[in-house]
Coordinates of C-alpha atoms and ligand atoms in Angstrom, one line a residue:
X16 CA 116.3 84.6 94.6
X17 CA 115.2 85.2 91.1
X18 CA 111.8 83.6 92.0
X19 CA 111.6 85.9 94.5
X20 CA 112.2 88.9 92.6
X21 CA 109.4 87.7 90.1
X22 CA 107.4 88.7 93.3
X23 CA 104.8 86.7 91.3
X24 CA 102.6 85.3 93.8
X25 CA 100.4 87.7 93.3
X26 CA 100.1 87.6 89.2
X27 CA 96.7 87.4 87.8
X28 CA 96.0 83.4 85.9
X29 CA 96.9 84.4 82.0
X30 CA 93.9 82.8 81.4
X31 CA 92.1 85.1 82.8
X32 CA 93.4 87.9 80.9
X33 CA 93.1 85.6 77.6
X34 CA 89.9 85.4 78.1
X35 CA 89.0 89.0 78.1
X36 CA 90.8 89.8 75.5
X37 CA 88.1 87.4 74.0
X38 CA 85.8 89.1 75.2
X39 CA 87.2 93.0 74.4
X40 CA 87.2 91.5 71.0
X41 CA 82.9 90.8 71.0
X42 CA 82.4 94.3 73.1
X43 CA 84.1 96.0 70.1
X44 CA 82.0 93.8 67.6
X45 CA 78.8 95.1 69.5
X46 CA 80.0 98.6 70.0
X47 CA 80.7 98.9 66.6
X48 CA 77.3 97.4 65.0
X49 CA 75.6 100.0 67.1
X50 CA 77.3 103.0 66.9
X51 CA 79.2 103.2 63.9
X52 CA 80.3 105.2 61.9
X53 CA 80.3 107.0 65.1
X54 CA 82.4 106.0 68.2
X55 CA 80.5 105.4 71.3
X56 CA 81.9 108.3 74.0
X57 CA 82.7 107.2 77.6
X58 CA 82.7 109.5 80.6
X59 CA 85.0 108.9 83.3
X60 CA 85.5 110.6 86.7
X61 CA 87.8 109.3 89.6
X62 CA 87.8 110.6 93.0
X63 CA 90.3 110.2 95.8
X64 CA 94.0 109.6 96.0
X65 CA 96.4 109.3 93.0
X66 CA 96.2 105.6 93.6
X67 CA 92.9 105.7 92.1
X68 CA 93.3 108.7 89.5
X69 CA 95.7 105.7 88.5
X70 CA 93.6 102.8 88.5
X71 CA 91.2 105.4 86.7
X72 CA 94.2 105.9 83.9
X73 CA 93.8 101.8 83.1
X74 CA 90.0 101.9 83.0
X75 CA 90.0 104.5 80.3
X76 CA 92.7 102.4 78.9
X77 CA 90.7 99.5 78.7
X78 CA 87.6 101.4 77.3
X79 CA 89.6 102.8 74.8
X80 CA 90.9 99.5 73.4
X81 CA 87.2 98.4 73.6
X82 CA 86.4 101.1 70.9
X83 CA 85.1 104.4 73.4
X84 CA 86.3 108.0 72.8
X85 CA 86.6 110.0 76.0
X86 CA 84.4 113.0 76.7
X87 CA 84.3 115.6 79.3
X88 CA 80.5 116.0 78.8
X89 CA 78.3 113.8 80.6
X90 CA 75.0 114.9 78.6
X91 CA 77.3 113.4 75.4
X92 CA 78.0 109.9 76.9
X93 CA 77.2 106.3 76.0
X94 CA 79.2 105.0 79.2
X95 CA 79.3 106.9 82.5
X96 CA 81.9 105.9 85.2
X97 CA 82.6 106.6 88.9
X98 CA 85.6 106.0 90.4
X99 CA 85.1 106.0 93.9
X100 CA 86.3 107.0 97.2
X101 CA 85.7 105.8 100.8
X102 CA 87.9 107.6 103.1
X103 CA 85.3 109.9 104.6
X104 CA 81.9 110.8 104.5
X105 CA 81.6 114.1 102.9
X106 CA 83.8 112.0 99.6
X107 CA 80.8 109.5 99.7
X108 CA 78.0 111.8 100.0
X109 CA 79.3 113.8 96.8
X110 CA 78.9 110.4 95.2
X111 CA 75.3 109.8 95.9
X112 CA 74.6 113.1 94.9
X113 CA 76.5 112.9 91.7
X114 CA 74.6 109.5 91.0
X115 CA 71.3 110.9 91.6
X116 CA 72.0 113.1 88.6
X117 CA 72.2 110.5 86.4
X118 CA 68.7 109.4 86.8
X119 CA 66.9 111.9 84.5
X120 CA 69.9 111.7 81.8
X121 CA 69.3 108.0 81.8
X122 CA 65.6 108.4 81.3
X123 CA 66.3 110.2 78.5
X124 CA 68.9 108.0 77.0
X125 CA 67.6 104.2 77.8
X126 CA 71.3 102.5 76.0
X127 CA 73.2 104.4 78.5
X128 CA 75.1 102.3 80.7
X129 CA 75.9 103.6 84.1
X130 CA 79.3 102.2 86.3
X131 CA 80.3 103.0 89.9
X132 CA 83.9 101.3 91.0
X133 CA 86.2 101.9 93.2
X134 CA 86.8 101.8 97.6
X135 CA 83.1 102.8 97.9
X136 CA 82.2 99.8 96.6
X137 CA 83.9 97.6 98.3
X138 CA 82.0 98.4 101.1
X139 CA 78.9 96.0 101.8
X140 CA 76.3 98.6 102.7
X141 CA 77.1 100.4 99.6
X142 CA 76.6 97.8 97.2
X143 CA 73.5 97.0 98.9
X144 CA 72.3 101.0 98.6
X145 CA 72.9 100.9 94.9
X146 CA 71.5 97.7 94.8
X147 CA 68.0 98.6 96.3
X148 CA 68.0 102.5 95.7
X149 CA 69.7 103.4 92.3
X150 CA 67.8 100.9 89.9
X151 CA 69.8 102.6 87.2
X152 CA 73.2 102.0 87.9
X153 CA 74.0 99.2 85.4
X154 CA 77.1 98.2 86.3
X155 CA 78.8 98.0 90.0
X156 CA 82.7 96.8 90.3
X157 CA 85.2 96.8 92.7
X158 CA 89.3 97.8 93.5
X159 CA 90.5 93.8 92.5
X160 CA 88.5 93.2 89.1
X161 CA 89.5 96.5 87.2
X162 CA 90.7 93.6 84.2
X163 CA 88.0 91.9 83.7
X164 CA 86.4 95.5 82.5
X165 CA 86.0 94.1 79.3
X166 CA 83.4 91.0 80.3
X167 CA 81.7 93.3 82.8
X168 CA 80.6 95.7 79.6
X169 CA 79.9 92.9 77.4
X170 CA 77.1 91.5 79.9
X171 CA 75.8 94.7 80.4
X172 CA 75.4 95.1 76.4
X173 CA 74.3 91.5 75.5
X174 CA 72.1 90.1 78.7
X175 CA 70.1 93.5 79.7
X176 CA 71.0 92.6 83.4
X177 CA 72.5 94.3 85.9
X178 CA 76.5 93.3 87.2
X179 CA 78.0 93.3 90.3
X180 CA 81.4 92.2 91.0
X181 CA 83.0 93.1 94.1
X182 CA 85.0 89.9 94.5
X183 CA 88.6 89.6 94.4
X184 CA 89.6 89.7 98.4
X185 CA 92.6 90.5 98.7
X186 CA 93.2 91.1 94.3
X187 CA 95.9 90.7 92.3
X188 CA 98.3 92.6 89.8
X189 CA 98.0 92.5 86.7
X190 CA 100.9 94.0 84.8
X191 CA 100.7 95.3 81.3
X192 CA 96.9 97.1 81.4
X193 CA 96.3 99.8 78.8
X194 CA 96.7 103.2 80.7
X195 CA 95.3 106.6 79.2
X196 CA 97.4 108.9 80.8
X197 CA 95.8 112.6 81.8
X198 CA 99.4 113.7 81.5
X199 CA 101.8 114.4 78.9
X200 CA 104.4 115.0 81.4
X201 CA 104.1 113.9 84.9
X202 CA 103.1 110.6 85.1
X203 CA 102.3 108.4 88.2
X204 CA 103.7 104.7 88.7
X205 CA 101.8 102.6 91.3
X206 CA 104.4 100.4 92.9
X207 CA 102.3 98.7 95.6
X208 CA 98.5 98.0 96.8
X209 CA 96.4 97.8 99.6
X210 CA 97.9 98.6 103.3
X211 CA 98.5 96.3 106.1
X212 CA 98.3 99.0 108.4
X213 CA 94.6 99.3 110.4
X214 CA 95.0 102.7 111.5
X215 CA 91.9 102.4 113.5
X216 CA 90.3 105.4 111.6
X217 CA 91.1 104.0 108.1
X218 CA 89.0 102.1 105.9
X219 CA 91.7 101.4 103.2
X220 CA 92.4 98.1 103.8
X221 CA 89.0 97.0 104.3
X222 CA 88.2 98.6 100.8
X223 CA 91.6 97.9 98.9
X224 CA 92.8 94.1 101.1
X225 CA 96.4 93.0 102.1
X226 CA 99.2 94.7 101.1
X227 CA 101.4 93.3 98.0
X228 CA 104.1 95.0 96.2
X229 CA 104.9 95.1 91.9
X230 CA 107.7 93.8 90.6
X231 CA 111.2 95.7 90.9
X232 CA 111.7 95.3 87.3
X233 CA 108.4 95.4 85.7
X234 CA 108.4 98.7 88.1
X235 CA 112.1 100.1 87.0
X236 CA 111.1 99.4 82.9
X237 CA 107.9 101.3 83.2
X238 CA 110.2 103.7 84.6
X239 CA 112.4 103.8 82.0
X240 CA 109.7 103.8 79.3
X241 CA 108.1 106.9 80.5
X242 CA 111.6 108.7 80.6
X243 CA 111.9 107.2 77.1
X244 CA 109.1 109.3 76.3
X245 CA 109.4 112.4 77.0
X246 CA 108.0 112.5 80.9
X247 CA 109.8 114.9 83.5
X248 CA 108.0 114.1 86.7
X249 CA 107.5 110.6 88.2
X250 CA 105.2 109.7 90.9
X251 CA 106.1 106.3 92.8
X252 CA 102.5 105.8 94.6
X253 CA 101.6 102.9 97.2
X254 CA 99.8 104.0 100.9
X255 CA 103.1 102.5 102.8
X256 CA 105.9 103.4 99.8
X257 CA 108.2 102.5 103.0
X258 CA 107.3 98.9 103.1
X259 CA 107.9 97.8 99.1
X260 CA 108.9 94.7 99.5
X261 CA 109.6 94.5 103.2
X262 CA 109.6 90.9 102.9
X263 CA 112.4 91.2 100.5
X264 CA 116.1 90.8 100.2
X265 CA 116.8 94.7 100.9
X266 CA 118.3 94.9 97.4
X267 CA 114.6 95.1 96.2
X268 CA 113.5 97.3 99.2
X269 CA 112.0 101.2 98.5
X270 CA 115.5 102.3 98.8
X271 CA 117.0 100.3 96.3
X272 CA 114.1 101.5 93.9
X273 CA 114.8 105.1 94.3
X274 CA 118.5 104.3 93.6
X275 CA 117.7 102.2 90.6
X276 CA 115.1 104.8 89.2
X277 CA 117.3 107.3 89.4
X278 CA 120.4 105.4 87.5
X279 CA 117.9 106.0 84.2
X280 CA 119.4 108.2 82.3
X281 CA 117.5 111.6 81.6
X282 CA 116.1 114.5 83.3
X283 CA 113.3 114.1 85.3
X284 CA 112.5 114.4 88.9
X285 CA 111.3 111.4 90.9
X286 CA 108.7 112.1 93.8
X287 CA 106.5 109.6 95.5
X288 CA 104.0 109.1 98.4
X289 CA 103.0 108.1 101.2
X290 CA 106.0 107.4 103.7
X291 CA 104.4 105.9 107.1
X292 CA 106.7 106.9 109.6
X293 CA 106.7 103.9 111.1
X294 CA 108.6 102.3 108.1
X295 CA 110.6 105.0 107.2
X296 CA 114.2 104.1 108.1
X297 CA 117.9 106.1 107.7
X298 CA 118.1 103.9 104.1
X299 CA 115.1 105.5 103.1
X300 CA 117.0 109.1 103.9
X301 CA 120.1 108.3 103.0
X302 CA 118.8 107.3 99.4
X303 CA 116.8 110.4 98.9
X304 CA 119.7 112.7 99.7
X305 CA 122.0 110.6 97.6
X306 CA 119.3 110.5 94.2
X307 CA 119.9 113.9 92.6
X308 CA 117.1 112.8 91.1
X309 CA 114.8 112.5 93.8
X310 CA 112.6 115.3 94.9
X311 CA 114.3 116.5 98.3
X312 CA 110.4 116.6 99.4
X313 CA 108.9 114.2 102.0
X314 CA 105.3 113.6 102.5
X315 CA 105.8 112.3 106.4
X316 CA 101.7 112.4 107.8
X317 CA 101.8 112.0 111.9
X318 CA 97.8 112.8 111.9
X319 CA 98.3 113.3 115.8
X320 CA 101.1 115.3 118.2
X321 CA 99.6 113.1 121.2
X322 CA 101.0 110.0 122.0
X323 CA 97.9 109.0 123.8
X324 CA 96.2 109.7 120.4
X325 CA 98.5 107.7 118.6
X326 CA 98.3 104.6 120.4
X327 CA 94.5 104.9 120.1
X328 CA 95.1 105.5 116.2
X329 CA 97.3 102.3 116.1
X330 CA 99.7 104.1 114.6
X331 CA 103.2 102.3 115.9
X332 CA 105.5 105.5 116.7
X333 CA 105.3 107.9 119.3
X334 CA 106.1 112.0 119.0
X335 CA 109.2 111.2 120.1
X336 CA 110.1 108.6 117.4
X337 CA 108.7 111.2 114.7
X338 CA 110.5 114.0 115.7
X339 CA 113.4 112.3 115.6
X340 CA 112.8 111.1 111.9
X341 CA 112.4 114.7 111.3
X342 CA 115.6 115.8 112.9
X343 CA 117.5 113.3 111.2
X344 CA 116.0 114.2 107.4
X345 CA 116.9 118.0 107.8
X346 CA 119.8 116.8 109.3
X347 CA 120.6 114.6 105.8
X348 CA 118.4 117.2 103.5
X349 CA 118.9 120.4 105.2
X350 CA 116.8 122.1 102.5
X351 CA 114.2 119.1 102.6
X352 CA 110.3 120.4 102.3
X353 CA 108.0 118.3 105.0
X354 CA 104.2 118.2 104.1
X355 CA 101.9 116.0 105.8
X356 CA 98.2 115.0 107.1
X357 CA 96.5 115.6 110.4
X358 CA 93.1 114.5 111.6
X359 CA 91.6 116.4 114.4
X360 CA 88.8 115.3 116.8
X361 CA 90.0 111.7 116.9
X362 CA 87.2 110.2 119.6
X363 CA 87.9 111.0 123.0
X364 CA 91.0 113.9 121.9
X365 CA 91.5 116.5 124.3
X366 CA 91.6 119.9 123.9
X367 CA 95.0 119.5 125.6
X368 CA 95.7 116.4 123.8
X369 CA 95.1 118.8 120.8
X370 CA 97.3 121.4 121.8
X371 CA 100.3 118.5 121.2
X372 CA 98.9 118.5 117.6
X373 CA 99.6 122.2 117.7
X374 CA 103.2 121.9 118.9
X375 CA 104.3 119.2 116.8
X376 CA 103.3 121.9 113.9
X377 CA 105.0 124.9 115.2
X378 CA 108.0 122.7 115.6
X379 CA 108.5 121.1 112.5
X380 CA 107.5 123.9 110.5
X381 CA 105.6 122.1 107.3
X382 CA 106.0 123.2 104.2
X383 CA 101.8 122.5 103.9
X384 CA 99.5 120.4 105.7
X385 CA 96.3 118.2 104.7
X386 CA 94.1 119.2 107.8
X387 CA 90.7 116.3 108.2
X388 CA 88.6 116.5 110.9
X389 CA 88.2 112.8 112.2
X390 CA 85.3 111.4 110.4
X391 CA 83.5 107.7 111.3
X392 CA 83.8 104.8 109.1
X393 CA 81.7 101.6 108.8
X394 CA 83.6 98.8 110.0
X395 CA 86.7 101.0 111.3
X396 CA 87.6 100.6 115.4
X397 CA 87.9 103.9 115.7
X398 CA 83.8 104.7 114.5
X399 CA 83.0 102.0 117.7
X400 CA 84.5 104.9 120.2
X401 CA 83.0 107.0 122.1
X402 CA 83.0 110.9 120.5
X403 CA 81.9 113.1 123.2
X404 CA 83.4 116.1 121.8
X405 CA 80.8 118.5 119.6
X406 CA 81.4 119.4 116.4
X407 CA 81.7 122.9 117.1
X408 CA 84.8 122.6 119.3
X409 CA 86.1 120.0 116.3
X410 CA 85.6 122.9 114.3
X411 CA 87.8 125.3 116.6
X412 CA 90.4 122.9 117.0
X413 CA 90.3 122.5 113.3
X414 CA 90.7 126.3 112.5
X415 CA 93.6 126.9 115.5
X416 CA 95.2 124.3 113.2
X417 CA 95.3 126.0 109.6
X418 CA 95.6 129.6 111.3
X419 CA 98.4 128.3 112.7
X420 CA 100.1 126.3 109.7
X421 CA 99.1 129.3 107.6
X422 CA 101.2 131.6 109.7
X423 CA 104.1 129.4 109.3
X424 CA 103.6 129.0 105.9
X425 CA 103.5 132.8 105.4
X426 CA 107.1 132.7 107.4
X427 CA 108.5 130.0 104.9
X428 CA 107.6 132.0 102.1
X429 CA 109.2 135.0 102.6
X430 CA 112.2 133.4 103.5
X431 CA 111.8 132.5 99.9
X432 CA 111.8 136.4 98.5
X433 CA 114.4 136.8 96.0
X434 CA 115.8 133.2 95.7
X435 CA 115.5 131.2 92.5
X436 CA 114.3 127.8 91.9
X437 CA 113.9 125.2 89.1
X438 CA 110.6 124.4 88.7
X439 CA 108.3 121.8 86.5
X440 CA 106.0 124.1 84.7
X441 CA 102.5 122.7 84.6
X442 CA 100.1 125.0 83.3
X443 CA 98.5 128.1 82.4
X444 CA 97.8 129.6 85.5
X445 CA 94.4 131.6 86.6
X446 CA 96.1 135.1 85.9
X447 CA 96.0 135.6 81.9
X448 CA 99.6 135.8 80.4
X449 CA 100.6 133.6 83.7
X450 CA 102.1 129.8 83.8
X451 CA 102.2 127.8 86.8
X452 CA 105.1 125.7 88.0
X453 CA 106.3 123.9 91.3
X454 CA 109.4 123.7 92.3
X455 CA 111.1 120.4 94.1
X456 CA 109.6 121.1 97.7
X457 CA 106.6 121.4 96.1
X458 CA 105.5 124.8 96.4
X459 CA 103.3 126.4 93.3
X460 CA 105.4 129.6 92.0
X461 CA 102.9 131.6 88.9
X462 CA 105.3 133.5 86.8
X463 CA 104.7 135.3 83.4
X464 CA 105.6 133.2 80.3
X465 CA 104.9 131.9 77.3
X466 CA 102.5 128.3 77.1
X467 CA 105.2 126.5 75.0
X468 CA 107.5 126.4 78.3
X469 CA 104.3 123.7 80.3
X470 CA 106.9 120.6 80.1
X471 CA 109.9 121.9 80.8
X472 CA 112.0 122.7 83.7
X473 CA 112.5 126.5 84.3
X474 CA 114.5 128.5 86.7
X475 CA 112.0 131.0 88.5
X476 CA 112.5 133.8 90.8
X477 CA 110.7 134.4 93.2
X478 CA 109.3 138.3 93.7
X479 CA 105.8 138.4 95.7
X480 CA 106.0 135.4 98.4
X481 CA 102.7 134.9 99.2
X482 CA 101.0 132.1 101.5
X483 CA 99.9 130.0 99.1
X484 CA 100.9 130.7 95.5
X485 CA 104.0 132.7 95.1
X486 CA 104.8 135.2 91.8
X487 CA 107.8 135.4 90.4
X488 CA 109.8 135.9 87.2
X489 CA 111.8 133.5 84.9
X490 CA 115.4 133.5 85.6
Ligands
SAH503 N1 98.3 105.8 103.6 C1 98.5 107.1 103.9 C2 97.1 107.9 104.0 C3 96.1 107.6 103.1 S1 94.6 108.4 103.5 C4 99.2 107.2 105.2 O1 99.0 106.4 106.1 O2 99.8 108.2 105.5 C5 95.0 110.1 103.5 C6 94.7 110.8 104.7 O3 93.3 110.8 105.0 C7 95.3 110.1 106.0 O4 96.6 110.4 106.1 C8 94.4 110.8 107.1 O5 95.0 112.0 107.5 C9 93.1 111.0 106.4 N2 92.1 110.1 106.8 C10 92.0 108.8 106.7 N3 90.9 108.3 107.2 C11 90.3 109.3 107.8 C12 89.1 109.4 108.6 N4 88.3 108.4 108.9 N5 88.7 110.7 109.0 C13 89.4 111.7 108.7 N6 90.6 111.7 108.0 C14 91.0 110.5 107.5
SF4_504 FE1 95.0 104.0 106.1 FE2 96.9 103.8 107.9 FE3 97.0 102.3 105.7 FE4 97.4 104.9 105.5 S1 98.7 103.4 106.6 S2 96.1 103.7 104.2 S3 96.1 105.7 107.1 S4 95.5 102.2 107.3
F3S505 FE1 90.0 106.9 98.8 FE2 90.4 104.5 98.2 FE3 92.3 106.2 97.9 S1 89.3 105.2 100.0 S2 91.9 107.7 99.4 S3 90.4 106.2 96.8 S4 92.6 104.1 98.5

């Protein structure tokens, strides 16, 4: 059992990670003999999910250990990164176009090196477009080598050539990175990689491999190190939270790590993301309204209403099956805030097929909803179908849906008039004099008050429910 709980199959060779300490240790000799006394600046920029604004948090990490200080301004950097994303078009296309940029910057400054990483690199035809169309780009890694960072800078600096690296297959996890965290506060805790899954539409686990979860404890201590320091908001991330080692004894299971995260002592408030509901079970529930400390918030996506859909999407439940996940969380969590993600215009949906989308909205009554209109990946099943449908009526079924979901939201709101919540306060909001906090169903409440409360919990009342952001008043 205590082999098992290592869950160490998947730990990177230390020698590996020896080595680039080695060679960390002869990037830092170069960076210095060029730059100093100055520090050589590195830009960084990470699109997508929080899974990768946390792999982003270990590259700047790294690059900080390697002797870079981070800057906001690209025109100001030595090093330039992009942290990719895959999951639809429009995310790549504001990639290439953010790439192009770089070309008269670079012209400018010849010792600039240029990095892409990420899911969009993982992706064959990608590699080969930087490869023949962005001469530039200096440096091109993918989702399994983020550790050997080090080696990839120091052949950029010392051979003049460029680097790609997009091996790794199905990666491994390496444990004890640097991580730069944005936050001060909220911080997130990746507790699994890659998905299993196939949705048919999905090109994570073509971009990210097989799915393999941390270990409890390395998990549980980083937990307890962020309490430790001061951090009120904890983000448990993996695509399939549900299925943390499935393959487990169940005392290492998702639910198990919820309990055990929540034994730290402190205050804080534990949140995490994405449930698959084909995975999500009554241990799951039952654990969430047992952990005080667990945000009574569930991020449930069904992406269709239509059972025809979901068979097509691969998705293992039916409406049926969802709903009754549903019924059963209000059921435990009768306060419980449900968000989720829908794609409409799957191939081949129906406009009646849609309406089943529409239903399943007005029925559950979301707290918010991520609304995508279906869009084709390379190498998916789902991009091989037939799409008959034009993108106009897409469009119409796309604006039926957040008319709807707006409406309801506008009803859940000012059920909220009056009512007074504790709420993580994050920043200075828009509105001068204004913070901005959300509260455990996370919903965005802007109230007057003073900076030195961003940290803290708060008690907020609400006074002006609005759809979106509602005002109210400190307690
Ligand atoms: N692992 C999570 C989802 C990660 S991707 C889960 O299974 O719930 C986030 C969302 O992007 C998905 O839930 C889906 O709604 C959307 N999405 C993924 N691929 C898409 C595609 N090809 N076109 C449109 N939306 C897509
Ligand atoms: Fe993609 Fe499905 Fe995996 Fe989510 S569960 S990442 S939608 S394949
Ligand atoms: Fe995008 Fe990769 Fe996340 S494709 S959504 S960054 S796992």
């Amino acid at each position: 059992m205590l082999e098992q709980k290592r869950n160490n199959q998947f730990s990177v060779d230390p020698a590996v990670l020896e080595k680039q300490k080695e060679y960390a240790e002869m990037v830092r000799t170069v960076l210095s003999a060029r730059y100093a006394p100055k520090e050589p600046k590195a830009f960084v920029h990470t699109y997508g999910c929080q899974g990768n604004v946390s792999d982003g948090e270990k590259i700047k990490g790294i690059l900080c250990e390697l002797g870079f200080s981070l800057t906001d301004d690209l025109n100001d950097a030595d090093f330039v990164l992009y942290n990719t994303c895959a999951i639809r078009e429009h995310a790549q296309d504001r990639v290439f176009g953010n790439v192009g940029k770089l070309k008269p910057i670079k012209e400018k400054k010849r010792d600039m090196i240029i990095a892409l990483c990420g899911c969009m690199m993982q992706q064959d035809y990608v590699a080969e477009k930087i490869k023949k169309s962005y001469p530039y780009v200096d440096l091109v890694f993918g989702t399994h080598v983020i550790h050997k960072l080090p080696e990839f800078i120091y052949r950029c600096l010392c051979s003049g050539k460029r680097v790609f690296d997009l091996s790794g297959g199905d990666g491994n996890i390496v444990e004890d990175l640097p991580i730069h965290r944005d936050g001060s506060f909220k911080a997130w805790i990746p507790i699994m990689y890659g998905c299993n899954n196939f949705c048919s539409y999905c090109v994570v686990p073509y971009v990210r491999g097989r799915e393999r979860s941390r270990d409890f404890d390395a998990v549980v201590s980083e937990a307890k190190s962020l309490v430790e320091a001061g951090y009120k908001e904890l983000t448990l991330l993996g695509q399939n939270v549900n299925s943390y080692n499935k393959d487990l004894d169940e005392s290492l299971r998702f639910p198990a790590l919820l309990r055990a995260i929540n034994a730290i002592p402190g205050d804080f408030i534990i949140r995490f993301m994405t449930s698959h509901p084909r995975d999500c079970t009554t241990a799951l529930l039952q654990a969430m309204a047992d952990c005080e400390k667990v945000a009574k918030h569930l991020h449930l996506p069904f992406q269709s209403g239509n059972d025809r859909v979901l068979r097509e999407m691969n998705r293992h439940y039916d409406r049926a099956k969802y709903l009754s996940l549903i019924e059963e969380a209000y059921r435990l969590m009768p306060h419980l805030s449900i968000t989720s993600d829908v794609i409409v215009g799957f191939p081949g949906e129906t406009a009646e097929e849609f309406e089943d989308t529409l239903s399943l909205v007005e029925k559950v009554k979301y707290t918010s909803l991520f609304t995508f209109i279906f869009s084709p990946r390379p190498g998916t099943k789902a991009a091989l179908l037939a799409d008959p449908t034009p993108r106009e009526e897409k469009n119409r079924r796309f604006k039926a849906l957040t008319d709807l979901q707006e409406a309801l939201a506008g009803a859940r709101t000012l059920a909220m008039k009056g009512k007074t919540y504790r709420v993580l306060v994050e920043e200075p909001a828009k509105a001068q004099g204004f913070l901005s906090g959300r509260t455990e169903g996370n919903v965005i409440i802007e109230f007057p008050g003073c900076p030195d409360l961003i940290g803290t919990f708060q008690n907020v009342t609400v006074t002006e429910p609005k759809t979106w952001v509602l005002k109210g008043e400190l307690a």
